[in-house]
Coordinates of C-alpha atoms in Angstrom, one line a residue:
M1 CA 21.3 17.5 -1.5
N2 CA 20.1 20.8 0.0
R3 CA 17.4 23.3 -1.0
S4 CA 19.4 26.5 -1.9
L5 CA 18.2 28.9 -4.2
E6 CA 21.1 31.2 -3.9
G7 CA 22.8 32.3 -7.2
I8 CA 20.2 30.6 -9.4
S9 CA 19.1 34.0 -11.0
E10 CA 22.6 34.7 -12.0
I11 CA 23.1 31.6 -14.0
E12 CA 21.9 30.8 -17.6
Y13 CA 21.0 27.0 -17.7
D14 CA 21.2 24.9 -20.5
V15 CA 17.7 23.5 -19.6
I16 CA 15.2 24.2 -17.1
I17 CA 12.7 21.3 -16.5
I18 CA 9.4 21.9 -14.9
G19 CA 7.8 19.2 -12.7
G20 CA 9.5 16.8 -10.3
G21 CA 7.6 13.7 -10.9
I22 CA 8.8 10.7 -12.6
Y23 CA 8.8 12.3 -16.0
G24 CA 10.7 15.4 -14.9
V25 CA 13.1 13.6 -12.6
S26 CA 14.0 11.0 -15.3
A27 CA 14.6 14.0 -17.8
A28 CA 16.7 15.8 -15.4
R29 CA 18.7 12.7 -14.6
D30 CA 19.5 12.1 -18.5
A31 CA 20.4 15.8 -19.2
A32 CA 22.8 15.9 -16.2
F33 CA 24.6 12.6 -17.3
R34 CA 25.1 14.1 -20.8
G35 CA 26.9 17.2 -18.9
L36 CA 24.1 19.7 -19.4
K37 CA 23.7 22.5 -16.8
V38 CA 20.2 21.4 -15.4
L39 CA 17.6 23.2 -13.2
L40 CA 14.5 21.3 -12.1
L41 CA 11.8 23.2 -10.5
E42 CA 8.8 21.4 -8.7
Q43 CA 5.7 23.5 -7.6
G44 CA 5.0 21.0 -4.5
D45 CA 7.2 18.4 -3.3
F46 CA 9.1 15.9 -5.6
G47 CA 6.6 13.0 -6.7
H48 CA 3.7 14.5 -4.5
A49 CA 1.2 14.1 -7.6
T50 CA 0.3 11.4 -10.0
S51 CA 3.7 9.7 -9.8
S52 CA 3.5 8.8 -6.2
N53 CA -0.3 7.8 -6.7
S54 CA 0.3 4.6 -8.6
H55 CA -0.7 1.1 -8.7
K56 CA 3.2 0.3 -7.9
I57 CA 3.2 -2.1 -11.1
I58 CA 6.1 -1.8 -13.5
H59 CA 4.2 -3.2 -16.7
G60 CA 5.7 -5.4 -19.3
G61 CA 3.0 -4.4 -21.6
L62 CA 1.2 -7.9 -22.1
R63 CA -2.2 -6.1 -22.5
Y64 CA -0.9 -4.4 -25.5
L65 CA -1.2 -7.8 -27.4
Q66 CA -5.0 -6.9 -27.6
H67 CA -4.1 -3.5 -29.4
G68 CA -1.5 -5.3 -31.8
D69 CA 1.0 -2.8 -30.4
L70 CA 4.1 -4.8 -30.2
P71 CA 6.7 -1.8 -30.4
R72 CA 4.9 -0.5 -27.2
M73 CA 5.2 -3.9 -25.8
R74 CA 8.8 -4.3 -26.6
E75 CA 9.7 -1.0 -25.1
S76 CA 7.6 -1.7 -21.9
I77 CA 9.3 -5.2 -21.5
A78 CA 12.9 -3.5 -22.0
E79 CA 12.1 -0.7 -19.4
R80 CA 10.7 -3.2 -17.0
S81 CA 14.0 -5.1 -17.0
T82 CA 16.1 -1.7 -16.9
L83 CA 14.2 -0.8 -13.7
V84 CA 14.9 -4.0 -12.1
R85 CA 18.6 -3.8 -13.1
I86 CA 19.1 0.0 -11.9
A87 CA 17.2 -0.1 -8.8
P88 CA 17.1 -3.8 -7.4
H89 CA 16.3 -2.9 -4.1
L90 CA 13.2 -1.1 -5.0
V91 CA 11.8 -3.0 -8.0
K92 CA 11.4 -6.8 -8.3
P93 CA 9.5 -9.3 -10.0
M94 CA 6.1 -10.2 -9.0
P95 CA 3.9 -13.3 -10.1
F96 CA 0.3 -12.2 -11.6
L97 CA -2.7 -14.5 -11.9
I98 CA -5.7 -14.1 -14.2
P99 CA -8.4 -16.5 -13.9
T100 CA -10.3 -17.7 -17.4
Y101 CA -13.9 -18.2 -17.4
S102 CA -16.1 -19.6 -20.1
H103 CA -18.6 -16.8 -20.0
I104 CA -16.7 -13.4 -19.4
G105 CA -13.1 -12.0 -20.1
A106 CA -10.4 -13.4 -22.1
K107 CA -10.7 -17.2 -22.7
K108 CA -8.0 -19.8 -21.8
L109 CA -7.0 -20.5 -25.3
L110 CA -6.7 -17.1 -26.2
L111 CA -4.6 -16.3 -23.1
R112 CA -2.5 -19.4 -23.8
V113 CA -1.5 -17.9 -27.0
A114 CA -0.8 -14.6 -25.6
L115 CA 1.4 -15.9 -22.9
A116 CA 3.5 -17.6 -25.6
M117 CA 3.6 -14.8 -27.7
N118 CA 4.5 -12.9 -24.7
D119 CA 7.7 -14.8 -23.7
C120 CA 8.7 -14.9 -27.4
I121 CA 8.4 -11.1 -27.6
A122 CA 10.2 -10.7 -24.2
F123 CA 13.0 -13.3 -25.2
D124 CA 15.6 -10.9 -23.8
R125 CA 13.8 -9.8 -20.6
N126 CA 16.6 -11.6 -18.2
R127 CA 19.5 -10.1 -20.1
H128 CA 21.9 -9.0 -17.6
L129 CA 19.6 -9.6 -14.6
P130 CA 21.1 -11.6 -11.7
E131 CA 19.2 -14.9 -11.0
P132 CA 16.9 -13.9 -8.2
S133 CA 15.8 -10.9 -10.4
Q134 CA 14.8 -12.9 -13.3
F135 CA 11.6 -13.2 -15.0
P136 CA 10.4 -16.8 -15.2
P137 CA 8.4 -18.1 -18.1
S138 CA 4.5 -17.7 -18.2
R139 CA 2.2 -20.9 -18.2
I140 CA -1.5 -21.6 -18.2
M141 CA -2.5 -23.1 -14.8
S142 CA -5.6 -25.7 -14.5
S143 CA -8.7 -24.6 -12.6
R144 CA -7.8 -26.5 -9.6
E145 CA -4.4 -24.6 -9.2
T146 CA -5.9 -21.4 -10.1
L147 CA -8.3 -21.8 -7.3
E148 CA -5.5 -22.8 -4.9
R149 CA -3.4 -19.6 -5.7
G150 CA -6.3 -17.2 -6.2
K151 CA -8.3 -18.3 -3.2
I152 CA -10.9 -15.3 -3.4
I153 CA -12.1 -16.1 -6.9
S154 CA -15.4 -17.4 -8.2
S155 CA -15.2 -21.1 -9.1
S156 CA -18.3 -20.8 -11.2
Q157 CA -17.5 -21.6 -14.9
L158 CA -13.7 -21.2 -14.1
T159 CA -11.7 -22.9 -16.9
G160 CA -8.0 -22.1 -15.5
G161 CA -5.7 -19.2 -15.1
A162 CA -2.9 -17.3 -17.0
Y163 CA 0.2 -17.2 -14.6
Y164 CA 2.9 -14.7 -15.6
F165 CA 5.6 -12.2 -14.0
D166 CA 5.5 -8.5 -14.1
A167 CA 7.4 -6.2 -11.6
Q168 CA 6.5 -4.3 -8.5
V169 CA 8.2 -1.1 -7.2
R170 CA 7.7 -1.3 -3.4
N171 CA 8.1 2.4 -3.1
S172 CA 7.5 4.6 -6.0
E173 CA 8.5 7.8 -3.9
R174 CA 11.8 6.4 -3.1
L175 CA 12.6 5.5 -6.7
I176 CA 11.7 9.0 -7.6
L177 CA 14.2 10.4 -4.8
S178 CA 17.0 8.0 -5.8
L179 CA 16.7 9.3 -9.6
L180 CA 16.7 12.8 -8.2
Q181 CA 20.0 12.2 -6.3
S182 CA 21.4 10.7 -9.2
A183 CA 21.0 13.7 -11.1
H184 CA 22.3 15.8 -8.2
E185 CA 25.2 13.9 -8.1
K186 CA 25.9 15.0 -11.8
G187 CA 25.2 18.4 -11.0
A188 CA 21.7 19.0 -11.7
V189 CA 20.2 21.6 -9.2
C190 CA 16.7 20.5 -8.0
L191 CA 14.1 22.4 -6.3
N192 CA 10.9 21.7 -4.5
Y193 CA 8.0 24.2 -3.7
V194 CA 9.1 26.6 -6.5
R195 CA 6.4 27.1 -8.7
V196 CA 7.1 28.3 -12.3
S197 CA 4.2 31.1 -12.8
K198 CA 5.3 32.2 -16.4
L199 CA 7.4 31.6 -19.2
L200 CA 9.8 34.3 -20.2
T201 CA 9.6 35.1 -24.0
N202 CA 11.2 37.6 -26.4
H203 CA 10.0 37.4 -30.1
G204 CA 8.6 34.1 -30.0
S205 CA 11.7 32.5 -28.1
V206 CA 11.5 31.2 -24.6
W207 CA 14.6 32.6 -22.8
G208 CA 13.5 31.5 -19.2
V209 CA 10.9 31.3 -16.4
Q210 CA 9.4 33.4 -13.7
A211 CA 9.2 31.3 -10.7
E212 CA 8.0 31.8 -7.2
D213 CA 9.8 30.5 -4.2
I214 CA 6.9 29.5 -2.0
P215 CA 8.5 29.2 1.5
G216 CA 10.5 32.2 0.8
K217 CA 7.6 34.1 -0.7
T218 CA 9.9 35.7 -3.3
T219 CA 9.7 35.8 -7.0
L220 CA 12.8 35.0 -9.4
E221 CA 13.8 35.3 -13.0
I222 CA 15.8 32.5 -14.1
R223 CA 17.5 32.1 -17.6
A224 CA 17.7 29.0 -19.7
K225 CA 18.4 28.1 -23.4
C226 CA 15.7 25.6 -23.3
V227 CA 12.6 24.9 -21.1
V228 CA 11.1 21.2 -20.9
D229 CA 7.6 21.1 -19.4
C230 CA 7.1 17.7 -17.6
S231 CA 4.4 18.9 -15.4
G232 CA 1.8 16.0 -15.8
P233 CA -1.7 17.4 -15.5
W234 CA -0.6 20.9 -15.7
V235 CA 1.4 20.7 -18.9
N236 CA 0.7 23.3 -21.4
R237 CA -0.9 25.6 -19.1
L238 CA 1.9 28.0 -19.1
V239 CA 1.9 28.5 -22.9
P240 CA 1.5 32.2 -23.9
S241 CA -2.2 32.8 -24.6
E242 CA -1.3 34.6 -27.7
T243 CA -0.2 31.2 -29.2
R244 CA -2.9 29.1 -28.0
S245 CA -4.8 28.8 -31.5
T246 CA -1.8 26.9 -32.8
T247 CA -0.5 25.2 -29.7
P248 CA -2.3 22.5 -27.7
G249 CA -4.0 23.9 -24.3
P250 CA -4.5 21.9 -21.3
L251 CA -4.7 17.9 -21.5
P252 CA -8.2 16.1 -21.3
L253 CA -7.8 14.3 -18.1
L254 CA -8.8 11.3 -16.2
K255 CA -8.8 10.2 -12.7
A256 CA -7.1 7.1 -11.7
V257 CA -7.9 5.7 -8.2
V258 CA -6.4 2.6 -6.4
L259 CA -7.6 1.6 -3.1
V260 CA -5.3 0.6 -0.3
T261 CA -7.2 -2.2 1.8
D262 CA -6.5 -4.8 4.1
L263 CA -4.5 -7.6 2.8
I264 CA -6.9 -9.7 0.5
L265 CA -4.5 -12.1 -1.1
E266 CA -1.0 -12.9 -0.3
D267 CA 2.0 -13.9 -2.6
V268 CA 0.3 -13.2 -6.0
A269 CA -1.2 -10.4 -7.8
L270 CA -4.8 -11.3 -9.2
G271 CA -6.5 -9.9 -12.3
V272 CA -10.3 -9.9 -12.3
P273 CA -12.6 -8.8 -14.9
G274 CA -14.9 -6.0 -13.8
H275 CA -18.7 -6.3 -13.5
S276 CA -19.4 -3.3 -15.7
T277 CA -19.2 -3.7 -19.4
Y278 CA -16.3 -1.6 -21.2
N279 CA -15.6 -1.0 -24.9
D280 CA -12.0 -0.3 -26.0
T281 CA -12.5 1.2 -29.3
D282 CA -8.8 0.8 -30.2
A283 CA -8.5 -2.9 -29.2
V284 CA -7.9 -5.4 -32.0
I285 CA -9.6 -8.0 -29.6
N286 CA -12.1 -6.7 -27.3
K287 CA -12.6 -8.4 -24.1
G288 CA -16.0 -6.5 -23.0
R289 CA -14.4 -6.0 -19.5
R290 CA -11.9 -3.6 -17.9
Y291 CA -9.6 -5.9 -15.6
F292 CA -8.8 -4.5 -12.3
F293 CA -6.0 -6.0 -10.2
I294 CA -5.6 -6.9 -6.3
V295 CA -1.9 -6.4 -5.8
P296 CA -0.1 -7.6 -2.4
W297 CA 1.9 -4.7 -1.0
R298 CA 3.4 -4.1 2.3
N299 CA 0.8 -6.1 4.2
R300 CA -1.9 -4.4 2.5
S301 CA -3.7 -4.9 -1.0
L302 CA -3.6 -2.5 -3.8
V303 CA -7.0 -2.7 -5.5
G304 CA -7.5 -0.9 -8.9
T305 CA -7.2 0.9 -11.2
F306 CA -10.6 2.6 -11.3
Q307 CA -10.7 5.4 -14.1
T308 CA -13.2 8.3 -14.4
P309 CA -13.2 11.4 -16.6
Y310 CA -12.0 14.5 -14.8
D311 CA -12.7 18.0 -16.3
G312 CA -11.8 20.4 -13.5
H313 CA -8.4 22.0 -12.7
P314 CA -5.6 19.9 -11.4
D315 CA -5.4 21.9 -8.1
E316 CA -9.1 21.1 -7.5
A317 CA -9.0 17.3 -7.6
S318 CA -9.7 15.1 -4.9
V319 CA -11.5 11.7 -4.4
S320 CA -15.1 11.7 -2.8
E321 CA -16.7 9.0 -0.7
Q322 CA -19.2 8.5 -3.5
E323 CA -16.2 7.3 -5.9
I324 CA -14.9 4.9 -3.0
D325 CA -18.3 3.4 -2.9
M326 CA -18.7 3.0 -6.4
Q327 CA -15.3 1.4 -6.7
L328 CA -16.2 -1.0 -3.9
E329 CA -19.3 -1.9 -5.5
E330 CA -17.5 -2.9 -8.5
V331 CA -15.0 -5.0 -6.8
N332 CA -17.8 -6.8 -4.6
A333 CA -20.0 -7.4 -7.7
S334 CA -16.8 -9.3 -9.4
L335 CA -15.5 -11.1 -6.2
Q336 CA -18.0 -13.6 -4.9
Q337 CA -15.6 -15.1 -2.4
T338 CA -15.0 -12.2 -0.4
K339 CA -16.5 -8.6 0.6
I340 CA -14.8 -5.4 1.0
T341 CA -16.4 -2.6 3.0
R342 CA -15.4 1.0 3.6
K343 CA -13.9 -0.1 6.9
H344 CA -11.3 -2.1 5.0
V345 CA -10.2 0.9 3.1
Q346 CA -7.0 2.3 4.8
F347 CA -5.6 4.8 2.1
V348 CA -6.5 5.9 -1.4
Y349 CA -4.0 6.7 -4.1
W350 CA -5.3 8.9 -6.8
G351 CA -3.8 10.8 -9.7
L352 CA -4.6 12.5 -13.1
L353 CA -3.4 11.2 -16.3
P354 CA -4.1 12.2 -20.0
R355 CA -7.2 10.6 -21.5
N356 CA -8.2 10.0 -25.4
D357 CA -9.7 13.2 -26.1
G358 CA -13.5 13.3 -27.0
Q359 CA -14.3 10.7 -23.8
G360 CA -15.8 12.7 -21.0
S361 CA -19.2 11.4 -20.4
T362 CA -19.3 7.5 -20.0
H363 CA -17.8 6.3 -16.8
G364 CA -17.1 2.7 -18.0
D365 CA -15.5 3.6 -21.2
V366 CA -13.0 6.3 -20.6
Q367 CA -9.7 5.4 -21.8
L368 CA -6.3 6.3 -21.0
S369 CA -4.2 7.6 -23.8
K370 CA -2.2 5.2 -25.3
H371 CA 1.1 6.7 -25.8
A372 CA 3.4 9.6 -24.4
V373 CA 3.8 12.8 -26.6
I374 CA 6.6 15.1 -27.0
Y375 CA 5.6 18.2 -28.3
D376 CA 8.2 20.4 -29.8
H377 CA 6.6 23.9 -29.8
E378 CA 9.2 25.4 -32.3
T379 CA 8.3 23.1 -35.2
Q380 CA 4.5 22.9 -34.3
S381 CA 3.7 26.6 -33.4
G382 CA 6.9 28.6 -33.8
I383 CA 7.6 28.9 -29.9
K384 CA 11.6 28.4 -29.8
G385 CA 13.0 26.9 -26.7
L386 CA 10.1 25.1 -25.3
I387 CA 9.1 21.3 -25.2
S388 CA 6.3 19.6 -23.6
V389 CA 6.3 16.1 -22.4
S390 CA 2.9 14.2 -21.7
G391 CA 3.7 11.0 -20.2
V392 CA 1.4 8.3 -19.6
K393 CA 3.1 5.0 -18.0
F394 CA 5.5 4.9 -14.8
T395 CA 7.4 2.3 -16.5
T396 CA 8.2 3.9 -19.6
A397 CA 9.4 7.2 -18.2
R398 CA 13.1 6.8 -18.7
A399 CA 12.6 5.7 -22.5
V400 CA 10.4 8.9 -23.2
S401 CA 12.8 11.2 -21.1
E402 CA 15.6 10.0 -23.3
K403 CA 13.8 11.0 -26.4
A404 CA 13.0 14.4 -25.1
I405 CA 16.6 14.9 -24.1
N406 CA 17.8 13.8 -27.2
L407 CA 15.8 16.9 -28.9
V408 CA 17.1 19.3 -26.4
M409 CA 20.7 18.2 -27.4
T410 CA 19.7 18.7 -31.1
K411 CA 18.4 22.2 -30.1
L412 CA 21.1 23.3 -28.3
R413 CA 23.5 21.8 -31.0
R414 CA 25.5 19.9 -28.8
P415 CA 27.4 16.9 -29.9
S416 CA 25.6 13.6 -29.8
T417 CA 26.2 11.9 -26.5
R418 CA 25.0 8.5 -25.7
C419 CA 22.3 8.0 -23.0
T420 CA 23.6 6.1 -20.3
T421 CA 20.4 6.2 -17.8
A422 CA 19.5 2.5 -18.7
T423 CA 22.9 1.3 -17.7
T424 CA 23.6 3.4 -14.7
P425 CA 22.2 2.4 -11.2
V426 CA 20.0 4.8 -9.3
Y427 CA 21.4 6.4 -6.0
G428 CA 21.8 3.2 -3.9
G429 CA 21.2 0.6 -6.6
D430 CA 25.0 -0.1 -7.3
F431 CA 25.3 -3.5 -6.2
S432 CA 24.8 -7.0 -7.8
S433 CA 23.6 -9.1 -4.8
Y434 CA 20.7 -7.8 -3.0
E435 CA 21.3 -10.6 -0.3
Q436 CA 24.8 -9.7 0.3
V437 CA 23.9 -6.2 1.0
L438 CA 21.2 -7.4 3.3
Q439 CA 23.7 -9.7 5.2
G440 CA 26.4 -7.0 5.2
A441 CA 24.0 -4.5 6.8
L442 CA 22.9 -7.2 9.4
A443 CA 26.5 -7.8 10.4
R444 CA 27.4 -4.2 11.0
K445 CA 24.2 -2.9 12.2
P446 CA 24.1 -0.6 15.3
P447 CA 23.3 -2.5 18.5
S448 CA 20.2 -0.6 19.2
L449 CA 18.7 -1.6 15.7
S450 CA 16.2 -4.5 15.3
S451 CA 16.7 -6.6 12.3
D452 CA 13.4 -5.7 10.8
I453 CA 14.6 -2.1 10.7
V454 CA 17.8 -3.0 9.1
T455 CA 15.7 -5.0 6.4
H456 CA 13.6 -2.1 5.7
L457 CA 16.6 0.3 5.5
V458 CA 18.1 -1.9 2.7
E459 CA 14.9 -2.4 0.9
T460 CA 14.4 1.4 1.0
Y461 CA 18.0 2.8 0.6
G462 CA 19.8 0.1 -1.0
S463 CA 23.6 0.3 -0.6
R464 CA 23.1 3.8 1.0
F465 CA 21.7 2.1 4.2
I466 CA 25.0 3.1 5.7
E467 CA 23.8 6.9 5.5
I468 CA 21.2 6.1 8.1
F469 CA 23.3 3.9 10.2
Q470 CA 25.8 6.9 10.7
Y471 CA 23.0 9.1 12.4
I472 CA 22.3 6.2 14.8
E473 CA 26.1 5.6 15.5
E474 CA 26.5 9.1 16.5
N475 CA 23.0 9.3 18.4
P476 CA 21.6 5.9 19.5
E477 CA 18.3 7.5 20.3
L478 CA 17.8 8.1 16.7
G479 CA 17.6 4.5 16.1
T480 CA 14.0 4.6 18.1
R481 CA 10.8 3.6 16.0
L482 CA 8.4 6.4 15.6
V483 CA 5.5 3.8 15.7
A484 CA 5.7 0.4 17.3
D485 CA 4.5 -1.6 14.4
I486 CA 6.1 0.2 11.6
P487 CA 10.1 -0.2 10.9
V488 CA 10.8 3.6 10.4
S489 CA 13.4 5.3 13.0
K490 CA 13.7 8.8 14.0
A491 CA 16.9 8.6 11.8
E492 CA 15.0 8.6 8.6
V493 CA 13.3 11.6 9.5
I494 CA 16.6 13.5 10.1
H495 CA 18.1 12.1 6.9
G496 CA 15.0 13.3 4.9
I497 CA 15.3 16.9 6.2
R498 CA 18.9 17.2 5.9
E499 CA 19.6 15.3 2.7
E500 CA 16.2 15.3 0.8
M501 CA 14.8 18.7 1.2
A502 CA 12.0 17.4 3.3
Q503 CA 10.1 20.9 4.4
T504 CA 6.8 19.7 5.7
L505 CA 5.5 17.0 7.9
S506 CA 3.7 15.5 5.0
D507 CA 6.8 15.2 3.0
I508 CA 8.2 12.9 5.8
V509 CA 5.0 11.0 6.4
F510 CA 4.0 10.5 2.7
R511 CA 7.2 10.6 0.7
R512 CA 10.3 10.4 2.6
T513 CA 9.3 7.3 4.7
E514 CA 6.7 4.7 4.8
L515 CA 5.0 6.1 7.8
G516 CA 1.8 7.1 6.4
T517 CA 1.5 5.6 2.9
A518 CA -0.7 2.5 3.7
G519 CA -3.0 4.0 6.2
Y520 CA -3.3 6.4 9.0
L521 CA -0.1 6.8 11.1
S522 CA -2.2 7.4 14.6
D523 CA -2.5 10.5 16.4
D524 CA 0.6 9.6 18.7
G525 CA 2.5 8.7 15.8
L526 CA 1.8 11.8 13.8
L527 CA 2.8 13.9 16.9
T528 CA 6.0 11.9 17.5
C529 CA 7.1 12.5 13.9
A530 CA 6.0 16.2 14.1
N531 CA 8.1 16.7 17.3
T532 CA 11.2 15.1 15.8
M533 CA 10.9 17.3 12.7
A534 CA 10.3 20.5 15.2
R535 CA 13.5 19.9 17.1
E536 CA 15.6 19.6 13.9
L537 CA 13.7 22.7 12.1
G538 CA 13.2 24.9 15.0
W539 CA 9.5 24.9 14.9
D540 CA 7.5 26.4 17.6
E541 CA 4.4 25.0 19.0
H542 CA 2.0 27.0 16.6
Q543 CA 3.7 25.9 13.5
L544 CA 4.0 22.1 14.8
R545 CA 0.2 22.1 15.4
D546 CA -0.4 23.7 11.8
E547 CA 1.8 21.0 10.2
V548 CA 0.0 18.1 11.8
S549 CA -3.5 20.0 10.8
K550 CA -2.2 20.1 7.3
T551 CA -1.0 16.4 7.2
N552 CA -4.5 15.5 8.6
A553 CA -6.0 17.4 5.6
D554 CA -3.7 15.4 3.1
Y555 CA -5.0 12.1 4.7
R556 CA -8.7 13.5 4.2
R557 CA -7.9 14.0 0.6
R558 CA -6.7 10.4 0.4
G559 CA -9.9 8.9 1.8
V560 CA -8.6 8.6 5.3
I561 CA -10.2 10.0 8.8

């Protein structure tokens, strides 16, 4: 998968997809699978914004019961199983525990009923899943067992706990890349660092886009029969100004923040009622508190999600020390057995999501939009050839994209073609037994590789671990770790450059590898990685130092150093 813009101005594409996050990549994969000529354009790196800044939870929608939204719950359950099935190395079941108290939050009896309903509604959750990937039944725990599993919770007025399974994506950035590579295998052209600056229209019809190749500093006009805007918080910002009276403008947004801390609790994700009161106006059953979750992940904990209104431009968003301190205060007010300080925070994930309109002032009551929106501009405002997708949940991106591409097929008057994205494994996910793949990799590993690096490669690349092995077999020095305590070798850096369009040091550190996404890499580690890239890409000393400086700036935007 190489980054080449050669000839793209000479082709008329069936569809141009704007945005290389989970929704854009899922749409490109679906469109390519159905035989369309696809071009995906991403202004930054693939998955650089909200999609990689998630809680890493693949939700089955248990909380939708409080809204009485059973169709949404069924969709989430189905999509959770789909992701476990098509990306078994990246998405796996995880146990969750929600303690119940007599004085706050959801009560034990209520959760007993909720879990029973959840298992009933999810009756087919394990269909076509191998046994190690299946979701066990939910159950209610006694207060004693709840304390044993959730060691850090308060025992005061504890009545028990709700124990159930959702799923976790270990590496959301790699999942996006695996979907992207699947699209590429079917002929999609996918380009990062190409900013769409303008929709090209003629008499109310979109016929293409004007785009800027950021590294090459050139402007292109690219033709397409249809354009799908999946640009997340940037969606609808390209709509022609003369149609704004009939077309929705930029979305109202909220900032979702997740703290990456030192490991707090192993083996189980813990749901804790927040200290602040919270009023969910759409809930049939209002618990009066917003829950946050403490999720074990890569020997760290993910703590969140915390949501605040955001009214600025997406390009200007960041997370402040004040916001981090407020969230620590909320966590510590709710957890009486442990205290988390600023020094325990190793990294901060944050992203912008659509919020329910009309909510911008009250910190505690800000609400995420409940449903994704597919906006057909032709039927709503007369602009032909333009569709906008405003996604909400990582989990349901595939299903929403399927609906969007169904609409594209209708507009292009193509014969109805069955969507196969729910049954086709992602790149590297084409195996039935994870353990067999792992044992096979360990049996054939190059002599210079340690077992923990091999395990990491299978967890990261699935059946495609062999691609990394090949670099090391040709040059054993590439099996060397970049940092002593992280199982990432130089071969992954070279692979990210040659096969995954990594252009910058930040691309490698934050999105092609696991080097920097759980905390600061270290000055020496960053320089070692930069030197490896410099040799491959021909950077001089000035460019190398510039890349290190930019990556450190990216760390600061994530609450580090």
